[in-house]
Coordinates of C-alpha atoms and ligand atoms in Angstrom, one line a residue:
M1 CA -36.4 -11.4 10.4
A2 CA -32.8 -10.8 10.9
T3 CA -30.4 -12.8 8.5
K4 CA -27.0 -13.5 9.4
S5 CA -24.5 -11.0 7.7
K6 CA -22.4 -12.6 5.0
F7 CA -20.1 -9.7 4.4
Q8 CA -16.3 -10.2 5.1
A9 CA -13.3 -8.4 4.0
I10 CA -12.0 -9.3 0.7
R11 CA -9.4 -12.2 0.7
G12 CA -6.0 -10.7 1.2
T13 CA -7.4 -7.7 2.8
R14 CA -8.1 -7.0 6.5
D15 CA -9.3 -4.7 9.0
L16 CA -6.4 -2.8 11.0
L17 CA -8.0 -2.4 14.6
P18 CA -7.2 -0.9 17.7
P19 CA -5.1 -1.3 19.9
E20 CA -2.9 -2.6 16.9
T21 CA -3.5 0.6 14.9
A22 CA -1.7 2.6 17.7
L23 CA 1.6 0.6 16.5
W24 CA 0.9 1.6 13.0
N25 CA 0.5 5.3 13.9
H26 CA 3.8 5.1 15.9
V27 CA 5.6 3.5 13.1
E28 CA 4.1 6.4 10.6
Q29 CA 4.9 9.0 13.1
T30 CA 8.4 7.8 13.4
A31 CA 8.7 8.0 9.6
H32 CA 7.4 11.6 9.2
S33 CA 9.8 12.7 11.8
V34 CA 12.7 10.7 10.9
F35 CA 12.2 11.4 6.9
G36 CA 11.8 15.2 8.1
T37 CA 15.2 15.4 9.6
F38 CA 16.5 14.3 6.4
A39 CA 14.6 17.2 4.7
F40 CA 12.1 15.0 3.0
G41 CA 8.7 16.5 2.3
E42 CA 5.5 14.2 2.0
I43 CA 3.7 13.6 -1.2
R44 CA 0.3 12.0 -1.3
P45 CA -0.4 10.7 -5.0
P46 CA -3.9 9.1 -5.9
V47 CA -4.3 5.6 -5.3
F48 CA -5.3 4.8 -8.9
E49 CA -3.8 6.0 -12.3
P50 CA -4.0 5.0 -15.7
T51 CA -3.1 1.3 -16.2
E52 CA -0.6 2.6 -19.0
L53 CA 1.5 4.2 -16.3
F54 CA 2.2 1.2 -14.4
A55 CA 2.5 -1.0 -17.3
R56 CA 5.3 1.4 -18.6
A57 CA 7.0 2.1 -15.2
V58 CA 6.9 -1.3 -13.6
G59 CA 7.0 -3.2 -16.8
G60 CA 4.5 -5.1 -19.0
D61 CA 6.1 -8.3 -18.6
T62 CA 6.6 -8.5 -14.8
D63 CA 4.4 -10.4 -12.8
I64 CA 3.1 -7.3 -11.0
V65 CA 1.7 -5.7 -14.4
S66 CA 0.9 -9.0 -16.3
K67 CA -1.2 -10.6 -13.5
E68 CA -1.5 -8.8 -10.2
M69 CA -3.0 -5.5 -10.9
Y70 CA -6.6 -4.5 -10.1
T71 CA -7.6 -2.9 -13.2
F72 CA -11.1 -1.3 -14.0
K73 CA -12.7 0.8 -16.7
D74 CA -13.4 4.3 -15.6
Y75 CA -17.0 5.4 -16.9
D76 CA -17.1 8.9 -16.0
S77 CA -17.3 10.0 -19.7
S78 CA -21.1 9.3 -20.0
Q79 CA -23.2 8.5 -17.1
E80 CA -26.2 7.6 -19.2
L81 CA -24.4 5.2 -21.4
Q82 CA -22.7 3.5 -18.3
G83 CA -26.2 3.3 -16.7
L84 CA -27.5 1.4 -19.8
W85 CA -24.2 -0.6 -20.3
I86 CA -24.7 -1.9 -16.8
L87 CA -28.6 -2.7 -17.3
I88 CA -27.8 -4.7 -20.4
F89 CA -24.6 -6.3 -19.2
S90 CA -26.5 -7.5 -15.9
A91 CA -29.9 -8.3 -17.7
K92 CA -31.2 -11.9 -17.2
D93 CA -32.0 -13.9 -20.4
P94 CA -35.6 -12.7 -21.0
K95 CA -38.4 -15.5 -20.2
T96 CA -41.6 -13.7 -21.6
Q97 CA -42.2 -11.6 -24.9
D98 CA -42.7 -8.4 -22.7
E99 CA -39.1 -9.0 -21.2
T100 CA -37.7 -9.4 -24.6
L101 CA -39.3 -6.3 -26.0
D102 CA -37.9 -4.4 -23.0
L103 CA -34.2 -5.7 -23.5
A104 CA -34.7 -4.6 -27.2
K105 CA -35.8 -1.2 -26.3
L106 CA -32.8 -0.9 -23.7
A107 CA -30.5 -1.9 -26.5
G108 CA -32.2 0.7 -28.8
K109 CA -31.5 3.4 -26.3
L110 CA -28.0 2.5 -25.9
I111 CA -27.4 2.7 -29.4
A112 CA -28.8 6.0 -29.7
V113 CA -27.1 7.3 -26.7
G114 CA -23.9 5.5 -28.0
R115 CA -23.9 7.1 -31.6
S116 CA -24.5 10.5 -30.0
A117 CA -21.7 10.0 -27.6
L118 CA -19.4 9.1 -30.7
E119 CA -20.4 12.4 -32.1
S120 CA -19.7 14.5 -28.9
G121 CA -16.5 12.7 -28.5
Q122 CA -17.5 11.2 -25.3
L123 CA -17.2 7.7 -26.4
S124 CA -14.0 7.4 -28.7
K125 CA -14.3 6.6 -32.3
T126 CA -12.1 3.4 -32.3
P127 CA -12.8 0.6 -34.7
E128 CA -13.6 -1.7 -31.8
N129 CA -16.6 0.9 -30.4
L130 CA -17.8 1.1 -33.9
R131 CA -17.9 -2.4 -34.5
A132 CA -19.5 -3.1 -31.0
L133 CA -22.4 -0.6 -31.8
D134 CA -23.0 -2.5 -34.9
Q135 CA -23.1 -5.7 -33.2
I136 CA -25.4 -4.5 -30.4
E137 CA -27.6 -3.2 -33.4
L138 CA -27.5 -6.4 -35.2
Y139 CA -28.7 -8.6 -32.1
A140 CA -31.1 -5.9 -30.9
S141 CA -33.0 -5.9 -34.2
K142 CA -33.4 -9.9 -33.8
L143 CA -35.0 -9.6 -30.7
P144 CA -38.7 -8.5 -31.4
G145 CA -39.0 -11.0 -34.1
I146 CA -38.3 -13.9 -31.8
A147 CA -39.9 -12.2 -28.6
N148 CA -42.9 -14.8 -28.5
Q149 CA -40.7 -17.7 -29.0
G150 CA -39.4 -18.6 -25.5
Q151 CA -36.1 -18.4 -23.7
R152 CA -34.4 -21.2 -25.8
E153 CA -34.5 -18.9 -28.9
T154 CA -33.9 -15.5 -27.0
G155 CA -31.3 -16.4 -24.6
P156 CA -28.4 -17.0 -27.1
V157 CA -29.4 -13.6 -28.8
A158 CA -29.4 -11.8 -25.4
A159 CA -26.2 -13.7 -24.5
A160 CA -24.7 -12.1 -27.8
L161 CA -26.0 -8.8 -27.0
R162 CA -24.2 -8.9 -23.7
D163 CA -21.2 -10.1 -25.2
A164 CA -21.2 -7.2 -27.9
V165 CA -22.0 -4.6 -25.1
T166 CA -18.8 -5.6 -23.0
E167 CA -16.7 -4.8 -26.2
L168 CA -17.9 -1.1 -25.8
D169 CA -14.9 0.7 -24.4
L170 CA -16.5 3.3 -22.4
G171 CA -13.6 5.1 -20.8
D172 CA -10.1 5.1 -19.5
E173 CA -8.6 2.0 -18.3
L174 CA -7.4 2.6 -14.7
S175 CA -5.6 0.5 -12.1
L176 CA -5.1 0.6 -8.4
R177 CA -1.7 1.4 -7.8
P178 CA 0.7 -1.6 -7.0
E179 CA 3.5 0.8 -6.0
A180 CA 4.0 4.4 -5.9
T181 CA 7.4 5.1 -7.7
A182 CA 5.6 5.4 -11.1
S183 CA 3.0 7.9 -9.5
V184 CA 5.9 10.1 -7.9
C185 CA 7.7 10.4 -11.2
R186 CA 4.7 11.3 -12.9
A187 CA 3.8 14.0 -10.4
Y188 CA 7.6 15.2 -10.7
I189 CA 6.9 15.6 -14.7
E190 CA 3.2 16.9 -14.3
H191 CA 4.1 19.6 -11.8
G192 CA 7.5 20.6 -13.6
M193 CA 9.3 19.9 -10.5
Q194 CA 12.6 19.8 -12.5
Q195 CA 12.3 23.6 -11.9
L196 CA 12.5 23.3 -8.1
P197 CA 15.9 23.3 -6.5
Q198 CA 17.4 19.9 -7.0
P199 CA 17.2 17.2 -6.2
V200 CA 13.7 16.7 -5.1
K201 CA 13.2 14.6 -2.0
V202 CA 9.8 13.2 -1.3
Y203 CA 8.4 10.1 0.6
Y204 CA 4.8 8.6 0.9
M205 CA 2.7 6.2 2.8
G206 CA -0.2 4.3 1.9
P207 CA -2.0 1.3 0.6
M208 CA -0.9 -0.6 -2.5
F209 CA -2.6 -3.3 -4.4
R210 CA -1.6 -6.6 -6.0
R211 CA -3.5 -9.6 -6.6
E212 CA -1.2 -12.0 -5.0
R213 CA -1.7 -15.2 -3.4
P214 CA -2.4 -14.1 0.4
Q215 CA -0.1 -15.7 3.2
K216 CA 1.5 -14.4 6.2
G217 CA 3.3 -11.0 5.2
R218 CA 1.5 -11.0 1.9
Y219 CA -1.8 -9.3 1.3
R220 CA -3.6 -8.2 -1.6
Q221 CA -4.0 -4.5 -0.1
F222 CA -0.7 -3.9 1.7
Y223 CA 0.8 -0.8 2.9
Q224 CA 4.3 0.8 1.9
I225 CA 6.2 3.8 3.4
G226 CA 8.7 4.9 0.7
A227 CA 10.8 7.6 -0.5
E228 CA 12.3 8.9 -3.8
V229 CA 15.2 11.4 -4.7
L230 CA 14.8 12.8 -8.3
G231 CA 17.0 15.4 -10.0
G232 CA 20.3 16.0 -12.0
S233 CA 22.8 14.2 -9.9
D234 CA 23.6 10.6 -9.3
A235 CA 26.2 11.5 -6.7
P236 CA 27.0 8.6 -4.6
A237 CA 26.5 10.3 -1.3
I238 CA 22.7 10.4 -2.4
D239 CA 22.5 6.8 -2.7
A240 CA 24.3 6.5 0.9
E241 CA 22.1 9.1 2.4
V242 CA 19.0 7.6 1.4
I243 CA 20.1 4.1 2.6
E244 CA 21.2 5.8 5.9
M245 CA 17.8 7.4 6.1
V246 CA 16.0 3.9 6.1
M247 CA 18.4 2.4 8.5
T248 CA 17.9 5.4 10.9
F249 CA 14.1 4.9 10.3
F250 CA 14.5 1.0 11.1
D251 CA 16.6 1.9 14.1
R252 CA 14.1 4.5 15.7
V253 CA 11.1 2.4 15.1
G254 CA 12.9 -0.3 17.3
L255 CA 13.4 -3.0 14.6
S256 CA 17.0 -4.0 15.5
D257 CA 18.0 -7.2 13.9
V258 CA 18.1 -6.2 10.2
E259 CA 20.2 -6.9 7.6
L260 CA 21.0 -4.6 4.7
D261 CA 22.3 -6.1 1.5
I262 CA 23.6 -3.8 -1.3
N263 CA 24.7 -4.6 -5.1
S264 CA 25.3 -2.8 -8.1
I265 CA 23.6 -3.8 -11.4
G266 CA 25.6 -1.7 -13.6
H267 CA 23.9 0.2 -16.3
N268 CA 22.4 -0.6 -19.8
A269 CA 25.2 0.0 -22.0
P270 CA 27.2 -2.3 -24.2
D271 CA 30.2 -2.5 -22.1
C272 CA 28.3 -3.0 -18.9
R273 CA 25.2 -4.9 -17.9
P274 CA 24.2 -6.4 -21.2
A275 CA 27.9 -7.8 -21.7
Y276 CA 27.4 -9.4 -18.3
V277 CA 23.8 -10.7 -19.2
Q278 CA 25.6 -12.3 -22.1
K279 CA 28.2 -14.1 -20.2
L280 CA 25.3 -15.1 -17.5
K281 CA 23.4 -16.5 -20.2
A282 CA 26.4 -18.3 -21.8
A283 CA 27.2 -19.8 -18.3
L284 CA 23.5 -20.8 -17.8
E285 CA 23.2 -22.5 -21.0
Q286 CA 26.0 -24.8 -19.8
V287 CA 24.3 -25.8 -16.5
K288 CA 20.6 -25.7 -18.0
D289 CA 19.8 -29.3 -17.5
K290 CA 20.5 -28.9 -13.8
L291 CA 18.0 -26.0 -13.3
G292 CA 14.4 -25.9 -12.5
A293 CA 11.7 -25.3 -15.2
D294 CA 11.3 -21.3 -14.0
S295 CA 15.2 -20.8 -14.2
Q296 CA 15.4 -22.7 -17.6
R297 CA 12.9 -20.4 -19.0
R298 CA 14.4 -17.3 -17.5
I299 CA 17.7 -18.2 -19.2
E300 CA 15.6 -16.8 -22.3
T301 CA 13.3 -14.4 -21.0
N302 CA 15.4 -12.9 -18.2
P303 CA 18.5 -14.4 -17.1
L304 CA 19.3 -12.0 -14.1
R305 CA 16.2 -13.3 -12.6
V306 CA 17.6 -16.7 -12.3
L307 CA 19.9 -15.2 -9.4
D308 CA 17.1 -14.7 -7.4
S309 CA 16.2 -18.1 -7.3
K310 CA 15.4 -19.8 -3.9
L311 CA 15.1 -23.1 -5.1
E312 CA 17.5 -25.3 -2.8
R313 CA 19.0 -27.6 -5.5
E314 CA 20.0 -24.7 -7.7
Q315 CA 22.1 -22.8 -5.1
A316 CA 25.5 -24.7 -5.4
I317 CA 25.1 -24.2 -9.4
I318 CA 24.2 -20.5 -9.0
A319 CA 27.4 -19.8 -6.6
T320 CA 29.6 -20.8 -9.7
L321 CA 28.2 -18.2 -12.0
P322 CA 29.9 -15.1 -13.2
R323 CA 29.4 -12.2 -10.9
I324 CA 28.2 -8.6 -12.0
A325 CA 30.7 -6.9 -9.6
D326 CA 33.4 -8.4 -11.9
H327 CA 31.9 -6.8 -15.1
L328 CA 31.0 -3.4 -14.5
C329 CA 32.1 -0.5 -16.7
T330 CA 34.9 1.7 -15.1
E331 CA 31.9 4.4 -14.2
C332 CA 29.7 2.1 -12.4
A333 CA 32.6 0.3 -10.7
A334 CA 33.6 3.5 -9.4
H335 CA 30.2 4.6 -8.3
Y336 CA 29.8 1.1 -6.5
A337 CA 33.2 1.6 -4.8
A338 CA 32.2 5.4 -3.8
V339 CA 28.7 4.2 -2.5
K340 CA 30.3 1.8 -0.2
R341 CA 32.9 4.1 1.2
Q342 CA 30.0 6.8 1.8
L343 CA 28.1 4.0 3.8
E344 CA 31.2 3.3 5.8
L345 CA 31.6 7.0 6.4
R346 CA 28.0 7.0 7.8
G347 CA 28.4 3.9 9.9
V348 CA 26.0 1.9 8.2
F349 CA 26.7 -1.7 8.1
F350 CA 25.9 -3.5 4.8
K351 CA 26.5 -7.0 3.3
E352 CA 27.4 -7.1 -0.5
N353 CA 25.0 -9.7 -2.1
W354 CA 26.0 -10.2 -5.8
R355 CA 22.7 -12.0 -6.3
L356 CA 20.5 -8.9 -5.5
V357 CA 19.2 -7.9 -9.1
R358 CA 16.2 -6.1 -10.6
G359 CA 14.7 -7.2 -13.9
L360 CA 14.2 -3.8 -15.4
D361 CA 16.2 -2.2 -17.8
Y362 CA 15.9 1.2 -16.2
Y363 CA 17.0 -0.1 -12.7
M364 CA 20.8 0.6 -12.7
R365 CA 23.7 1.0 -10.3
T366 CA 23.0 0.9 -6.5
T367 CA 20.2 -1.8 -5.5
F368 CA 19.4 -2.9 -1.9
E369 CA 17.2 -4.8 0.0
I370 CA 16.7 -5.0 3.8
T371 CA 15.4 -8.2 5.7
A372 CA 14.2 -8.7 9.1
K373 CA 14.2 -11.9 11.4
G374 CA 11.4 -13.9 12.4
L375 CA 9.3 -13.4 9.3
G376 CA 9.7 -16.7 7.5
S377 CA 10.1 -16.6 3.8
Q378 CA 8.6 -13.1 3.4
N379 CA 11.4 -11.6 5.1
A380 CA 12.2 -8.7 2.8
V381 CA 11.1 -5.6 4.6
C382 CA 12.4 -3.0 2.2
G383 CA 13.6 -3.1 -1.4
G384 CA 15.1 0.0 -3.3
G385 CA 17.4 1.4 -6.0
R386 CA 18.3 3.6 -8.5
Y387 CA 16.3 4.1 -11.6
D388 CA 17.9 6.8 -13.7
G389 CA 15.9 6.3 -16.9
L390 CA 12.4 6.2 -15.6
V391 CA 11.3 9.8 -15.6
E392 CA 12.5 10.1 -19.1
L393 CA 10.8 6.8 -20.0
L394 CA 7.3 8.4 -18.6
G395 CA 7.9 11.5 -20.8
G396 CA 9.8 13.6 -18.6
P397 CA 13.3 15.4 -18.8
P398 CA 16.4 13.2 -18.3
T399 CA 16.5 12.8 -14.5
K400 CA 18.1 10.7 -12.1
G401 CA 16.2 8.9 -9.4
I402 CA 16.9 6.6 -6.3
G403 CA 14.2 5.6 -3.9
F404 CA 12.8 2.6 -1.8
A405 CA 9.8 1.2 -0.5
I406 CA 9.3 -0.4 3.0
G407 CA 6.6 -3.0 3.4
E408 CA 5.0 -1.5 6.5
D409 CA 2.8 -4.7 7.2
R410 CA 5.9 -6.8 7.4
L411 CA 7.6 -4.4 9.6
I412 CA 4.8 -4.2 12.1
L413 CA 4.7 -8.2 12.2
S414 CA 8.4 -8.1 12.8
L415 CA 8.0 -5.6 15.6
Q416 CA 5.1 -7.6 17.3
E417 CA 7.1 -10.8 16.9
N418 CA 10.1 -9.2 18.7
G419 CA 7.6 -8.2 21.7
K420 CA 7.3 -4.6 20.4
G421 CA 3.5 -4.6 19.8
A422 CA 1.0 -2.1 21.0
A423 CA 0.0 -2.0 24.5
P424 CA -3.8 -2.4 25.0
Q425 CA -5.2 1.1 24.8
G426 CA -6.0 2.1 28.6
R427 CA -7.8 5.3 29.7
D428 CA -6.3 7.9 32.0
V429 CA -9.5 8.8 33.7
Y430 CA -12.8 7.2 34.0
I431 CA -15.6 9.5 35.1
A432 CA -17.9 7.6 37.2
W433 CA -20.9 10.1 37.8
M434 CA -24.3 9.9 39.5
G435 CA -27.1 12.5 39.6
E436 CA -28.1 15.2 37.2
R437 CA -26.1 17.8 38.8
A438 CA -23.1 15.5 38.8
Y439 CA -23.7 14.8 35.3
A440 CA -23.1 18.7 34.3
T441 CA -20.0 18.9 36.3
A442 CA -18.8 15.5 34.9
V443 CA -19.3 17.0 31.1
R444 CA -17.2 20.1 32.0
A445 CA -14.5 18.0 33.8
A446 CA -14.2 15.7 30.9
K447 CA -13.7 18.6 28.6
D448 CA -11.1 20.3 30.8
L449 CA -9.2 17.0 31.1
R450 CA -9.4 16.2 27.3
N451 CA -8.1 19.8 26.5
A452 CA -5.2 19.4 28.9
G453 CA -4.4 16.1 26.7
F454 CA -5.7 13.0 29.0
S455 CA -7.8 10.4 27.6
V456 CA -11.1 10.2 29.2
E457 CA -14.1 7.9 29.2
L458 CA -17.6 9.5 30.2
P459 CA -20.3 6.8 30.4
P460 CA -23.2 8.3 28.6
T461 CA -25.7 6.9 31.2
E462 CA -25.6 6.8 34.8
L463 CA -24.4 3.8 36.3
K464 CA -24.3 2.8 40.0
F465 CA -20.6 3.6 41.3
G466 CA -20.2 0.0 41.9
K467 CA -20.7 -1.0 38.4
A468 CA -18.9 2.3 36.9
L469 CA -15.7 1.5 38.8
E470 CA -16.2 -2.4 37.4
R471 CA -16.3 -1.0 34.0
A472 CA -13.4 1.5 34.6
D473 CA -11.1 -1.6 35.5
K474 CA -12.1 -3.6 32.7
L475 CA -11.0 -0.6 30.3
G476 CA -7.7 -0.4 31.8
S477 CA -8.1 2.9 33.2
R478 CA -5.5 4.4 35.7
Y479 CA -7.8 6.5 37.6
A480 CA -11.7 6.7 38.5
L481 CA -13.0 10.2 39.2
I482 CA -16.0 9.7 41.4
L483 CA -18.6 12.7 41.0
G484 CA -21.8 12.3 43.0
D485 CA -24.1 15.2 44.1
N486 CA -22.3 15.3 47.3
E487 CA -18.7 15.8 45.8
V488 CA -20.2 18.5 43.5
S489 CA -21.9 20.7 46.3
E490 CA -18.8 20.3 48.5
G491 CA -16.4 20.9 45.5
S492 CA -14.2 18.1 46.9
W493 CA -13.6 15.3 44.1
T494 CA -12.5 11.8 44.9
L495 CA -9.9 10.3 42.6
K496 CA -9.4 6.5 42.9
T497 CA -6.3 4.9 41.7
L498 CA -7.5 1.6 40.3
A499 CA -4.4 -0.4 40.7
D500 CA -4.4 -0.2 44.5
G501 CA -7.8 1.2 45.6
T502 CA -6.2 4.3 47.3
Q503 CA -8.4 7.5 47.0
Q504 CA -7.4 11.1 47.2
K505 CA -9.7 14.3 47.6
F506 CA -9.0 17.2 45.5
T507 CA -10.4 20.5 44.3
E508 CA -11.0 20.6 40.7
P509 CA -7.8 22.7 40.1
E510 CA -5.8 20.6 42.5
L511 CA -6.9 17.7 40.4
L512 CA -5.6 18.7 37.1
E513 CA -2.4 20.0 38.6
F514 CA -2.0 16.6 40.4
L515 CA -2.6 14.7 37.1
K516 CA -0.4 17.0 35.0
S517 CA 2.4 16.3 37.5
V518 CA 1.9 12.6 37.1
K519 CA 2.2 12.9 33.5
A520 CA 5.1 15.3 33.4
S521 CA 7.1 12.6 35.6
G522 CA 7.1 10.5 32.4
E523 CA 4.8 7.9 34.0
R524 CA 2.2 6.3 31.7
L525 CA -1.1 7.4 33.1
Ligands
LIG1 P1 8.7 -9.7 -2.5 O1 10.0 -10.5 -3.0 O2 8.5 -10.2 -0.8 O3 7.4 -10.2 -3.4 P2 8.7 -7.5 -4.0 O4 10.1 -7.5 -4.7 O5 7.6 -7.9 -4.7 O6 8.8 -8.3 -2.6 P3 8.7 -4.5 -3.9 O7 8.0 -4.3 -5.0 O8 10.1 -4.2 -3.9 O9 8.7 -6.2 -3.2 O10 8.0 -3.8 -2.6 C1 8.8 -3.2 -1.4 C2 8.4 -4.1 -0.2 O11 7.0 -4.2 -0.1 C3 8.8 -5.7 0.0 O12 10.2 -5.7 0.4 C4 7.7 -6.1 1.0 O13 8.2 -5.7 2.0 C5 6.5 -5.3 0.6 N1 5.6 -6.1 -0.1 C6 5.6 -6.1 -1.6 N2 4.6 -7.0 -1.7 C7 3.8 -7.1 -0.7 C8 2.4 -7.7 -0.2 N3 1.9 -8.6 -1.3 N4 2.2 -7.7 0.9 C9 2.8 -7.1 1.9 N5 4.0 -6.5 1.6 C10 4.4 -6.7 0.5
LIG2 MG1 6.6 -9.4 -5.0

């Protein structure tokens, strides 16, 4: 009996389907090509990394790391141990004497395998692991004695055994990447890229994962296209060129109505950002009563983030707060002025936004954000900035860095809302064939046409011509090539233009020439 499938894409994830995927490909192709013209090379880091990498690079007290990461244990260290772990972890409370003894046996095996894994180093000798094995042993040893006393007695012991099993740390803690800058910096260090001609300019694209509340423009698996420049220099021209590159990309991809906001957040030295944060904090204390609970909390934890607030009733108050631009140190102020000059030189329009901040210490100087129209409150399509301390924080040499990440999902949404969505995928040629000889010719014709770059639909089974032409029409085909045994023996093929029903006769070589000339004339076939 057929049961209805209950499988669905996980909340916050989705299938990208044709024809929409054509638009995704177009966007990605444009990124490859534009970034290539700026001499960036593509990097493809893995989608999972040690949790520790993100905790350090993104920051343990950010929302991303503290509650949005998809984290899991990697059990690769011992398959056998992992198997036993899963069996016991997923075991139901034993009901019968036999089931109880089986569970005890399984636990006995886990203890033996676990202890030898401790010796071989496959299981780390941490106090937690030693304790967990002792606990497992304790509960496993109780089971045989109560095996005949029923589930009320065995259930709690089995539960305690399972709890002890979950305390075993079998392997590395990994996370799906919530962003890619950390991975790029890790790769820079791992491959000794500081030996390469500097700066190293790389871009990436691919899925990122954050357990956020799904809504329009916010998904749990979403896609970013980003770039990073790493090296010894923090010349303002680098910042300006990176920004010029994103803006060129948006322009080329057809997203016209975007706004670029820039700011400088100084750097982490006593005469710069920290001094400003002190002033900001003092000013916030003065107006504390008028702020919402979130902002009140942030006065203590991260005063800069108050500037991020979107709360309507806080806006007028925030407008009166001290601004970082007035408190930058001499070098940071000069750097910011030079970045703005460099942007003007490149014809890049920007708006200064003193409220644009980043909450992490190693973010410094240039920050920018690009917003698009028609996306409601999820309207940021790109965020970026300078992070000169990050590579060093991850154990690498002192390195300067700047980069950005574009939200590809939001970019696509915005293109669609501006009427730049993908057209349904038509076919250039639908081959309507009847008869066995005709079929052999149709297969060969399909191959030749495809080799010449045309999209061809070749029905796998014979259809009456009427039915085939109907199908061709439904699929949005431009032409139908009609091949019956007569056409094949006469060597004269009929090409029907589906839009107006006109028919033309061609020999095989003529047909190819004709289609090529239509394509060359720039018309979509
Ligand atoms: P937001 O303020 O919108 O939450 P963010 O500051 O968390 O963005 P970044 O970490 O700077 O975003 O990521 C860069 C870009 O990635 C964002 O501008 C946005 O376009 C996109 N992005 C971030 N999170 C998501 C998500 N959950 N779903 C879709 N796109 C996202
Ligand atoms: Mg976010």
